[in-house]
Amino acid sequence: MTRPIRCLITAGPTREFFDPVRFISNPSTGKMGYALAQAALDAAWTVDLISGPVALPPPQGVNLYPITTGAELHETCHDLFPSCDILIMCAAVCDMRPAQSHPHKVKKETFEWNVRFEPVPDILKSLSNVRKPGQVLVGFAAETRDIAEYARRKLEEKNLDWIVANDVSRSDAGFASDTNTVTLYARTGETYALQPGTKLEVASSLLALFAPTLSRTQSNT
Ligand code: CTP
């Protein structure tokens, strides 16, 4: 008897607060991550979906874990990662946070106009450092130029099995679009330029490419 594949997907943006009413983030809407979750359900996988703040209903059947900040995403990922067969890190993590966060709304008269930022630690890298043999790790590379070069570099530096390169400067492929065009790079050297399609079609094509490596893993355990 084989158990269903257990998949951990992260989706949407994270927010980093300067004070309770002001934050820095990015334009991610969660559409690609939610499409991946739907495609995984369609493939009869068990899906844990960690989601930043988005305006989408969760696909019926996922285990939903809402988060807001990078620190919350980090903690929830580390809680759930040990039990997944595959992690698909589609969240658009906000890479920087204000060095100081104020507990109350800051008044304009006392606002520091030069806000200092500090880095949000790389969650994917921290997960790949604690991976168990057989766990498959997939990252997304959101780029606006030199896409192949940056994506391959992230594949290596984050120690991933796959990276999905996304040109987010295109209106038909990036944030908020219902369609996507991506190129998939494998640790083993293969490159797959996927057919453009709806985010659900692209998600299904991606999962079909990941699935054979997962089946091998499952029969090994
Ligand atoms: N990521 C992460 N933790 C971060 C930043 C990114 O886990 N602090 C993950 C993203 O979810 C994605 C991958 O790393 O799967 C690449 O994210 P991306 O934003 O494209 O690149 P960065 O690593 O943030 O590098 P840069 O912003 O310099 O392009």
PDB file of C-alpha atoms and ligand atoms in Angstrom:
ATOM      1  CA  MET A   1       0.000   0.000   0.000  1.00  0.00           C
ATOM      2  CA  THR A   2       1.408   3.401  -0.926  1.00  0.00           C
ATOM      3  CA  ARG A   3       0.335   6.420   1.056  1.00  0.00           C
ATOM      4  CA  PRO A   4      -0.578   9.635  -0.772  1.00  0.00           C
ATOM      5  CA  ILE A   5       2.238  12.055  -1.569  1.00  0.00           C
ATOM      6  CA  ARG A   6       2.377  14.781   1.079  1.00  0.00           C
ATOM      7  CA  CYS A   7       3.094  18.188  -0.376  1.00  0.00           C
ATOM      8  CA  LEU A   8       3.949  21.438   1.414  1.00  0.00           C
ATOM      9  CA  ILE A   9       3.193  24.546  -0.648  1.00  0.00           C
ATOM     10  CA  THR A  10       3.822  28.160   0.327  1.00  0.00           C
ATOM     11  CA  ALA A  11       1.936  30.928  -1.460  1.00  0.00           C
ATOM     12  CA  GLY A  12       1.353  34.654  -1.512  1.00  0.00           C
ATOM     13  CA  PRO A  13       3.354  37.542  -0.094  1.00  0.00           C
ATOM     14  CA  THR A  14       4.747  38.187   3.345  1.00  0.00           C
ATOM     15  CA  ARG A  15       4.483  41.545   5.092  1.00  0.00           C
ATOM     16  CA  GLU A  16       7.012  43.250   7.352  1.00  0.00           C
ATOM     17  CA  PHE A  17       5.611  45.917   9.621  1.00  0.00           C
ATOM     18  CA  PHE A  18       7.095  49.278  10.500  1.00  0.00           C
ATOM     19  CA  ASP A  19       4.201  49.915  12.899  1.00  0.00           C
ATOM     20  CA  PRO A  20       0.708  48.356  13.241  1.00  0.00           C
ATOM     21  CA  VAL A  21      -0.643  50.214  10.192  1.00  0.00           C
ATOM     22  CA  ARG A  22       2.368  50.329   7.839  1.00  0.00           C
ATOM     23  CA  PHE A  23       4.277  47.521   6.155  1.00  0.00           C
ATOM     24  CA  ILE A  24       6.556  46.631   3.248  1.00  0.00           C
ATOM     25  CA  SER A  25       5.578  43.750   0.943  1.00  0.00           C
ATOM     26  CA  ASN A  26       5.321  42.849  -2.772  1.00  0.00           C
ATOM     27  CA  PRO A  27       2.515  42.468  -5.364  1.00  0.00           C
ATOM     28  CA  SER A  28       2.097  38.687  -5.036  1.00  0.00           C
ATOM     29  CA  THR A  29      -1.570  37.605  -5.152  1.00  0.00           C
ATOM     30  CA  GLY A  30      -1.001  33.912  -4.360  1.00  0.00           C
ATOM     31  CA  LYS A  31      -2.530  32.753  -7.670  1.00  0.00           C
ATOM     32  CA  MET A  32       0.374  30.486  -8.677  1.00  0.00           C
ATOM     33  CA  GLY A  33       0.709  28.892  -5.236  1.00  0.00           C
ATOM     34  CA  TYR A  34      -3.048  28.305  -5.006  1.00  0.00           C
ATOM     35  CA  ALA A  35      -3.027  26.804  -8.527  1.00  0.00           C
ATOM     36  CA  LEU A  36      -0.253  24.443  -7.416  1.00  0.00           C
ATOM     37  CA  ALA A  37      -2.338  23.466  -4.389  1.00  0.00           C
ATOM     38  CA  GLN A  38      -5.360  22.776  -6.626  1.00  0.00           C
ATOM     39  CA  ALA A  39      -3.265  20.758  -9.083  1.00  0.00           C
ATOM     40  CA  ALA A  40      -1.796  18.741  -6.201  1.00  0.00           C
ATOM     41  CA  LEU A  41      -5.294  17.991  -4.870  1.00  0.00           C
ATOM     42  CA  ASP A  42      -6.359  16.975  -8.391  1.00  0.00           C
ATOM     43  CA  ALA A  43      -3.433  14.517  -8.360  1.00  0.00           C
ATOM     44  CA  ALA A  44      -4.785  13.098  -5.066  1.00  0.00           C
ATOM     45  CA  TRP A  45      -1.836  14.446  -3.056  1.00  0.00           C
ATOM     46  CA  THR A  46      -2.245  15.588   0.559  1.00  0.00           C
ATOM     47  CA  VAL A  47      -1.673  19.337   0.630  1.00  0.00           C
ATOM     48  CA  ASP A  48      -0.471  21.596   3.435  1.00  0.00           C
ATOM     49  CA  LEU A  49      -0.796  25.171   2.156  1.00  0.00           C
ATOM     50  CA  ILE A  50       0.937  27.985   4.034  1.00  0.00           C
ATOM     51  CA  SER A  51      -0.472  31.237   2.754  1.00  0.00           C
ATOM     52  CA  GLY A  52       0.377  34.878   3.154  1.00  0.00           C
ATOM     53  CA  PRO A  53      -2.435  37.447   3.044  1.00  0.00           C
ATOM     54  CA  VAL A  54      -4.327  36.981  -0.253  1.00  0.00           C
ATOM     55  CA  ALA A  55      -7.881  37.496  -1.488  1.00  0.00           C
ATOM     56  CA  LEU A  56      -8.396  33.935  -2.761  1.00  0.00           C
ATOM     57  CA  PRO A  57     -10.561  31.171  -1.300  1.00  0.00           C
ATOM     58  CA  PRO A  58      -8.405  28.166  -0.349  1.00  0.00           C
ATOM     59  CA  PRO A  59      -8.867  25.124  -2.602  1.00  0.00           C
ATOM     60  CA  GLN A  60     -11.293  22.747  -0.933  1.00  0.00           C
ATOM     61  CA  GLY A  61      -9.409  19.954   0.775  1.00  0.00           C
ATOM     62  CA  VAL A  62      -6.134  21.696   1.651  1.00  0.00           C
ATOM     63  CA  ASN A  63      -4.865  22.071   5.200  1.00  0.00           C
ATOM     64  CA  LEU A  64      -4.536  25.861   5.334  1.00  0.00           C
ATOM     65  CA  TYR A  65      -1.999  27.648   7.536  1.00  0.00           C
ATOM     66  CA  PRO A  66      -2.348  31.450   7.291  1.00  0.00           C
ATOM     67  CA  ILE A  67       0.733  33.539   8.051  1.00  0.00           C
ATOM     68  CA  THR A  68       1.621  37.217   7.645  1.00  0.00           C
ATOM     69  CA  THR A  69       5.324  37.827   8.332  1.00  0.00           C
ATOM     70  CA  GLY A  70       8.514  36.095   7.226  1.00  0.00           C
ATOM     71  CA  ALA A  71       9.142  34.987  10.814  1.00  0.00           C
ATOM     72  CA  GLU A  72       5.707  33.291  10.915  1.00  0.00           C
ATOM     73  CA  LEU A  73       6.374  31.657   7.536  1.00  0.00           C
ATOM     74  CA  HIS A  74       9.755  30.442   8.785  1.00  0.00           C
ATOM     75  CA  GLU A  75       8.276  28.875  11.915  1.00  0.00           C
ATOM     76  CA  THR A  76       5.308  27.248  10.145  1.00  0.00           C
ATOM     77  CA  CYS A  77       7.527  25.883   7.369  1.00  0.00           C
ATOM     78  CA  HIS A  78       9.884  24.290   9.902  1.00  0.00           C
ATOM     79  CA  ASP A  79       6.913  22.763  11.784  1.00  0.00           C
ATOM     80  CA  LEU A  80       5.461  21.149   8.648  1.00  0.00           C
ATOM     81  CA  PHE A  81       8.542  20.428   6.534  1.00  0.00           C
ATOM     82  CA  PRO A  82       9.662  17.216   8.316  1.00  0.00           C
ATOM     83  CA  SER A  83       6.496  15.373   7.239  1.00  0.00           C
ATOM     84  CA  CYS A  84       6.405  16.425   3.565  1.00  0.00           C
ATOM     85  CA  ASP A  85       7.686  14.496   0.553  1.00  0.00           C
ATOM     86  CA  ILE A  86       7.957  17.651  -1.542  1.00  0.00           C
ATOM     87  CA  LEU A  87       8.177  21.333  -0.663  1.00  0.00           C
ATOM     88  CA  ILE A  88       7.144  23.863  -3.308  1.00  0.00           C
ATOM     89  CA  MET A  89       8.236  27.282  -2.100  1.00  0.00           C
ATOM     90  CA  CYS A  90       6.125  29.606  -4.206  1.00  0.00           C
ATOM     91  CA  ALA A  91       5.699  32.348  -1.571  1.00  0.00           C
ATOM     92  CA  ALA A  92       7.041  35.770  -2.461  1.00  0.00           C
ATOM     93  CA  VAL A  93       8.998  36.318   0.721  1.00  0.00           C
ATOM     94  CA  CYS A  94       9.639  39.975   1.496  1.00  0.00           C
ATOM     95  CA  ASP A  95      13.434  40.003   1.789  1.00  0.00           C
ATOM     96  CA  MET A  96      13.746  42.991   4.076  1.00  0.00           C
ATOM     97  CA  ARG A  97      12.130  44.192   7.265  1.00  0.00           C
ATOM     98  CA  PRO A  98      12.379  47.470   9.161  1.00  0.00           C
ATOM     99  CA  ALA A  99      15.191  47.158  11.712  1.00  0.00           C
ATOM    100  CA  GLN A 100      12.854  48.687  14.258  1.00  0.00           C
ATOM    101  CA  SER A 101       9.149  47.939  14.546  1.00  0.00           C
ATOM    102  CA  HIS A 102       6.945  50.199  16.658  1.00  0.00           C
ATOM    103  CA  PRO A 103       4.125  48.796  18.845  1.00  0.00           C
ATOM    104  CA  HIS A 104       1.884  51.857  18.218  1.00  0.00           C
ATOM    105  CA  LYS A 105       1.113  53.912  15.152  1.00  0.00           C
ATOM    106  CA  VAL A 106       3.929  56.403  14.640  1.00  0.00           C
ATOM    107  CA  LYS A 107       2.786  59.996  14.233  1.00  0.00           C
ATOM    108  CA  LYS A 108       3.934  61.947  11.187  1.00  0.00           C
ATOM    109  CA  GLU A 109       5.657  64.547  13.348  1.00  0.00           C
ATOM    110  CA  THR A 110       7.978  61.906  14.800  1.00  0.00           C
ATOM    111  CA  PHE A 111       8.381  59.708  11.692  1.00  0.00           C
ATOM    112  CA  GLU A 112      11.983  58.803  10.823  1.00  0.00           C
ATOM    113  CA  TRP A 113      12.006  59.345   7.068  1.00  0.00           C
ATOM    114  CA  ASN A 114      15.112  57.248   6.536  1.00  0.00           C
ATOM    115  CA  VAL A 115      13.936  53.815   7.638  1.00  0.00           C
ATOM    116  CA  ARG A 116      16.693  51.235   8.161  1.00  0.00           C
ATOM    117  CA  PHE A 117      16.076  47.679   7.008  1.00  0.00           C
ATOM    118  CA  GLU A 118      17.553  44.331   7.966  1.00  0.00           C
ATOM    119  CA  PRO A 119      17.449  41.092   5.953  1.00  0.00           C
ATOM    120  CA  VAL A 120      14.757  38.464   6.424  1.00  0.00           C
ATOM    121  CA  PRO A 121      16.663  35.150   6.670  1.00  0.00           C
ATOM    122  CA  ASP A 122      16.402  32.806   3.682  1.00  0.00           C
ATOM    123  CA  ILE A 123      13.719  30.290   4.695  1.00  0.00           C
ATOM    124  CA  LEU A 124      14.251  27.929   1.764  1.00  0.00           C
ATOM    125  CA  LYS A 125      17.965  27.705   2.450  1.00  0.00           C
ATOM    126  CA  SER A 126      17.305  26.962   6.127  1.00  0.00           C
ATOM    127  CA  LEU A 127      14.939  24.145   5.086  1.00  0.00           C
ATOM    128  CA  SER A 128      17.360  22.635   2.594  1.00  0.00           C
ATOM    129  CA  ASN A 129      19.934  22.528   5.421  1.00  0.00           C
ATOM    130  CA  VAL A 130      17.669  20.182   7.431  1.00  0.00           C
ATOM    131  CA  ARG A 131      16.241  18.084   4.587  1.00  0.00           C
ATOM    132  CA  LYS A 132      16.008  14.321   4.984  1.00  0.00           C
ATOM    133  CA  PRO A 133      17.186  12.030   2.177  1.00  0.00           C
ATOM    134  CA  GLY A 134      14.475  11.741  -0.457  1.00  0.00           C
ATOM    135  CA  GLN A 135      12.721  15.030   0.293  1.00  0.00           C
ATOM    136  CA  VAL A 136      12.309  17.075  -2.887  1.00  0.00           C
ATOM    137  CA  LEU A 137      12.740  20.852  -2.730  1.00  0.00           C
ATOM    138  CA  VAL A 138      11.387  23.236  -5.345  1.00  0.00           C
ATOM    139  CA  GLY A 139      12.008  26.982  -5.374  1.00  0.00           C
ATOM    140  CA  PHE A 140      10.635  29.785  -7.498  1.00  0.00           C
ATOM    141  CA  ALA A 141      12.878  32.492  -8.929  1.00  0.00           C
ATOM    142  CA  ALA A 142      11.109  35.799  -9.512  1.00  0.00           C
ATOM    143  CA  GLU A 143      13.312  37.744 -11.921  1.00  0.00           C
ATOM    144  CA  THR A 144      13.113  40.725 -14.234  1.00  0.00           C
ATOM    145  CA  ARG A 145      16.411  40.185 -16.138  1.00  0.00           C
ATOM    146  CA  ASP A 146      19.176  37.599 -16.691  1.00  0.00           C
ATOM    147  CA  ILE A 147      16.546  35.058 -15.693  1.00  0.00           C
ATOM    148  CA  ALA A 148      18.349  31.807 -16.539  1.00  0.00           C
ATOM    149  CA  GLU A 149      21.573  32.869 -14.852  1.00  0.00           C
ATOM    150  CA  TYR A 150      19.918  34.058 -11.627  1.00  0.00           C
ATOM    151  CA  ALA A 151      17.602  31.049 -11.490  1.00  0.00           C
ATOM    152  CA  ARG A 152      20.476  28.560 -11.884  1.00  0.00           C
ATOM    153  CA  ARG A 153      22.430  30.393  -9.208  1.00  0.00           C
ATOM    154  CA  LYS A 154      19.498  30.114  -6.765  1.00  0.00           C
ATOM    155  CA  LEU A 155      19.113  26.398  -7.587  1.00  0.00           C
ATOM    156  CA  GLU A 156      22.702  25.864  -6.511  1.00  0.00           C
ATOM    157  CA  GLU A 157      22.970  28.293  -3.593  1.00  0.00           C
ATOM    158  CA  LYS A 158      19.732  27.093  -1.988  1.00  0.00           C
ATOM    159  CA  ASN A 159      20.612  23.434  -2.700  1.00  0.00           C
ATOM    160  CA  LEU A 160      17.326  22.655  -4.509  1.00  0.00           C
ATOM    161  CA  ASP A 161      16.185  19.849  -6.789  1.00  0.00           C
ATOM    162  CA  TRP A 162      14.240  22.168  -9.072  1.00  0.00           C
ATOM    163  CA  ILE A 163      13.776  25.867  -9.631  1.00  0.00           C
ATOM    164  CA  VAL A 164      10.902  27.457 -11.527  1.00  0.00           C
ATOM    165  CA  ALA A 165      12.044  30.651 -13.230  1.00  0.00           C
ATOM    166  CA  ASN A 166       9.379  33.291 -13.585  1.00  0.00           C
ATOM    167  CA  ASP A 167       9.813  36.529 -15.543  1.00  0.00           C
ATOM    168  CA  VAL A 168       7.759  38.835 -13.339  1.00  0.00           C
ATOM    169  CA  SER A 169       8.258  41.835 -15.631  1.00  0.00           C
ATOM    170  CA  ARG A 170       5.745  40.328 -18.121  1.00  0.00           C
ATOM    171  CA  SER A 171       2.103  41.288 -17.713  1.00  0.00           C
ATOM    172  CA  ASP A 172       0.992  37.785 -18.853  1.00  0.00           C
ATOM    173  CA  ALA A 173       3.302  35.874 -16.543  1.00  0.00           C
ATOM    174  CA  GLY A 174       4.085  37.619 -13.298  1.00  0.00           C
ATOM    175  CA  PHE A 175       2.253  38.818 -10.231  1.00  0.00           C
ATOM    176  CA  ALA A 176      -1.566  38.914 -10.397  1.00  0.00           C
ATOM    177  CA  SER A 177      -1.776  37.391 -13.893  1.00  0.00           C
ATOM    178  CA  ASP A 178      -4.107  34.427 -14.504  1.00  0.00           C
ATOM    179  CA  THR A 179      -1.565  32.977 -16.947  1.00  0.00           C
ATOM    180  CA  ASN A 180       2.081  32.076 -16.636  1.00  0.00           C
ATOM    181  CA  THR A 181       5.124  31.192 -18.689  1.00  0.00           C
ATOM    182  CA  VAL A 182       7.923  29.501 -16.795  1.00  0.00           C
ATOM    183  CA  THR A 183      11.152  27.620 -17.348  1.00  0.00           C
ATOM    184  CA  LEU A 184      12.038  24.769 -15.030  1.00  0.00           C
ATOM    185  CA  TYR A 185      15.669  23.957 -14.198  1.00  0.00           C
ATOM    186  CA  ALA A 186      16.653  20.662 -12.592  1.00  0.00           C
ATOM    187  CA  ARG A 187      19.584  20.015 -10.289  1.00  0.00           C
ATOM    188  CA  THR A 188      20.500  17.232 -12.707  1.00  0.00           C
ATOM    189  CA  GLY A 189      20.968  19.759 -15.526  1.00  0.00           C
ATOM    190  CA  GLU A 190      17.778  19.444 -17.595  1.00  0.00           C
ATOM    191  CA  THR A 191      15.862  22.546 -18.676  1.00  0.00           C
ATOM    192  CA  TYR A 192      12.141  22.507 -19.505  1.00  0.00           C
ATOM    193  CA  ALA A 193      10.555  25.524 -21.193  1.00  0.00           C
ATOM    194  CA  LEU A 194       6.898  24.915 -20.342  1.00  0.00           C
ATOM    195  CA  GLN A 195       4.033  25.826 -22.649  1.00  0.00           C
ATOM    196  CA  PRO A 196       2.381  29.111 -21.640  1.00  0.00           C
ATOM    197  CA  GLY A 197      -1.017  28.512 -20.062  1.00  0.00           C
ATOM    198  CA  THR A 198      -3.312  29.308 -17.194  1.00  0.00           C
ATOM    199  CA  LYS A 199      -1.629  29.067 -13.829  1.00  0.00           C
ATOM    200  CA  LEU A 200      -3.544  25.824 -13.181  1.00  0.00           C
ATOM    201  CA  GLU A 201      -2.304  24.331 -16.482  1.00  0.00           C
ATOM    202  CA  VAL A 202       1.271  25.366 -15.710  1.00  0.00           C
ATOM    203  CA  ALA A 203       0.937  24.002 -12.162  1.00  0.00           C
ATOM    204  CA  SER A 204      -0.283  20.614 -13.481  1.00  0.00           C
ATOM    205  CA  SER A 205       2.605  20.448 -15.977  1.00  0.00           C
ATOM    206  CA  LEU A 206       5.100  21.202 -13.194  1.00  0.00           C
ATOM    207  CA  LEU A 207       3.672  18.506 -10.902  1.00  0.00           C
ATOM    208  CA  ALA A 208       3.756  15.989 -13.762  1.00  0.00           C
ATOM    209  CA  LEU A 209       7.500  16.630 -14.062  1.00  0.00           C
ATOM    210  CA  PHE A 210       8.100  16.349 -10.294  1.00  0.00           C
ATOM    211  CA  ALA A 211       5.941  13.242  -9.801  1.00  0.00           C
ATOM    212  CA  PRO A 212       8.305  10.550 -11.170  1.00  0.00           C
ATOM    213  CA  THR A 213      11.079  11.570  -8.761  1.00  0.00           C
ATOM    214  CA  LEU A 214       8.562  11.394  -5.909  1.00  0.00           C
ATOM    215  CA  SER A 215       7.266   7.956  -6.852  1.00  0.00           C
ATOM    216  CA  ARG A 216      10.815   6.641  -6.719  1.00  0.00           C
ATOM    217  CA  THR A 217      11.242   8.196  -3.283  1.00  0.00           C
ATOM    218  CA  GLN A 218       8.030   6.616  -2.006  1.00  0.00           C
ATOM    219  CA  SER A 219       8.885   3.123  -3.154  1.00  0.00           C
ATOM    220  CA  ASN A 220      12.243   3.503  -1.393  1.00  0.00           C
ATOM    221  CA  THR A 221      10.689   4.209   1.998  1.00  0.00           C
TER     222      THR A 221
HETATM  223  N1  CTP B   1      12.874  32.670  -0.340  1.00  0.00           N
HETATM  224  C1  CTP B   1      12.905  32.265   0.992  1.00  0.00           C
HETATM  225  N2  CTP B   1      13.282  33.157   1.963  1.00  0.00           N
HETATM  226  C2  CTP B   1      13.641  34.417   1.647  1.00  0.00           C
HETATM  227  C3  CTP B   1      13.615  34.829   0.296  1.00  0.00           C
HETATM  228  C4  CTP B   1      13.225  33.932  -0.682  1.00  0.00           C
HETATM  229  O1  CTP B   1      12.588  31.121   1.289  1.00  0.00           O
HETATM  230  N3  CTP B   1      14.009  35.272   2.607  1.00  0.00           N
HETATM  231  C5  CTP B   1      12.494  31.682  -1.374  1.00  0.00           C
HETATM  232  C6  CTP B   1      11.303  32.061  -2.240  1.00  0.00           C
HETATM  233  O2  CTP B   1      10.097  31.565  -1.701  1.00  0.00           O
HETATM  234  C7  CTP B   1      11.645  31.393  -3.569  1.00  0.00           C
HETATM  235  C8  CTP B   1      13.162  31.434  -3.610  1.00  0.00           C
HETATM  236  O3  CTP B   1      13.591  31.579  -2.254  1.00  0.00           O
HETATM  237  O4  CTP B   1      11.261  30.038  -3.606  1.00  0.00           O
HETATM  238  C9  CTP B   1      13.729  32.545  -4.458  1.00  0.00           C
HETATM  239  O5  CTP B   1      13.123  33.763  -4.068  1.00  0.00           O
HETATM  240  P1  CTP B   1      13.413  35.107  -4.869  1.00  0.00           P
HETATM  241  O6  CTP B   1      12.611  36.197  -4.246  1.00  0.00           O
HETATM  242  O7  CTP B   1      13.295  34.863  -6.341  1.00  0.00           O
HETATM  243  O8  CTP B   1      14.966  35.340  -4.625  1.00  0.00           O
HETATM  244  P2  CTP B   1      15.801  35.737  -3.381  1.00  0.00           P
HETATM  245  O9  CTP B   1      16.460  34.522  -2.829  1.00  0.00           O
HETATM  246  O10 CTP B   1      14.965  36.536  -2.434  1.00  0.00           O
HETATM  247  O11 CTP B   1      16.938  36.641  -4.034  1.00  0.00           O
HETATM  248  P3  CTP B   1      16.797  38.077  -4.798  1.00  0.00           P
HETATM  249  O12 CTP B   1      15.661  38.814  -4.100  1.00  0.00           O
HETATM  250  O13 CTP B   1      18.134  38.688  -4.583  1.00  0.00           O
HETATM  251  O14 CTP B   1      16.510  37.771  -6.242  1.00  0.00           O
END
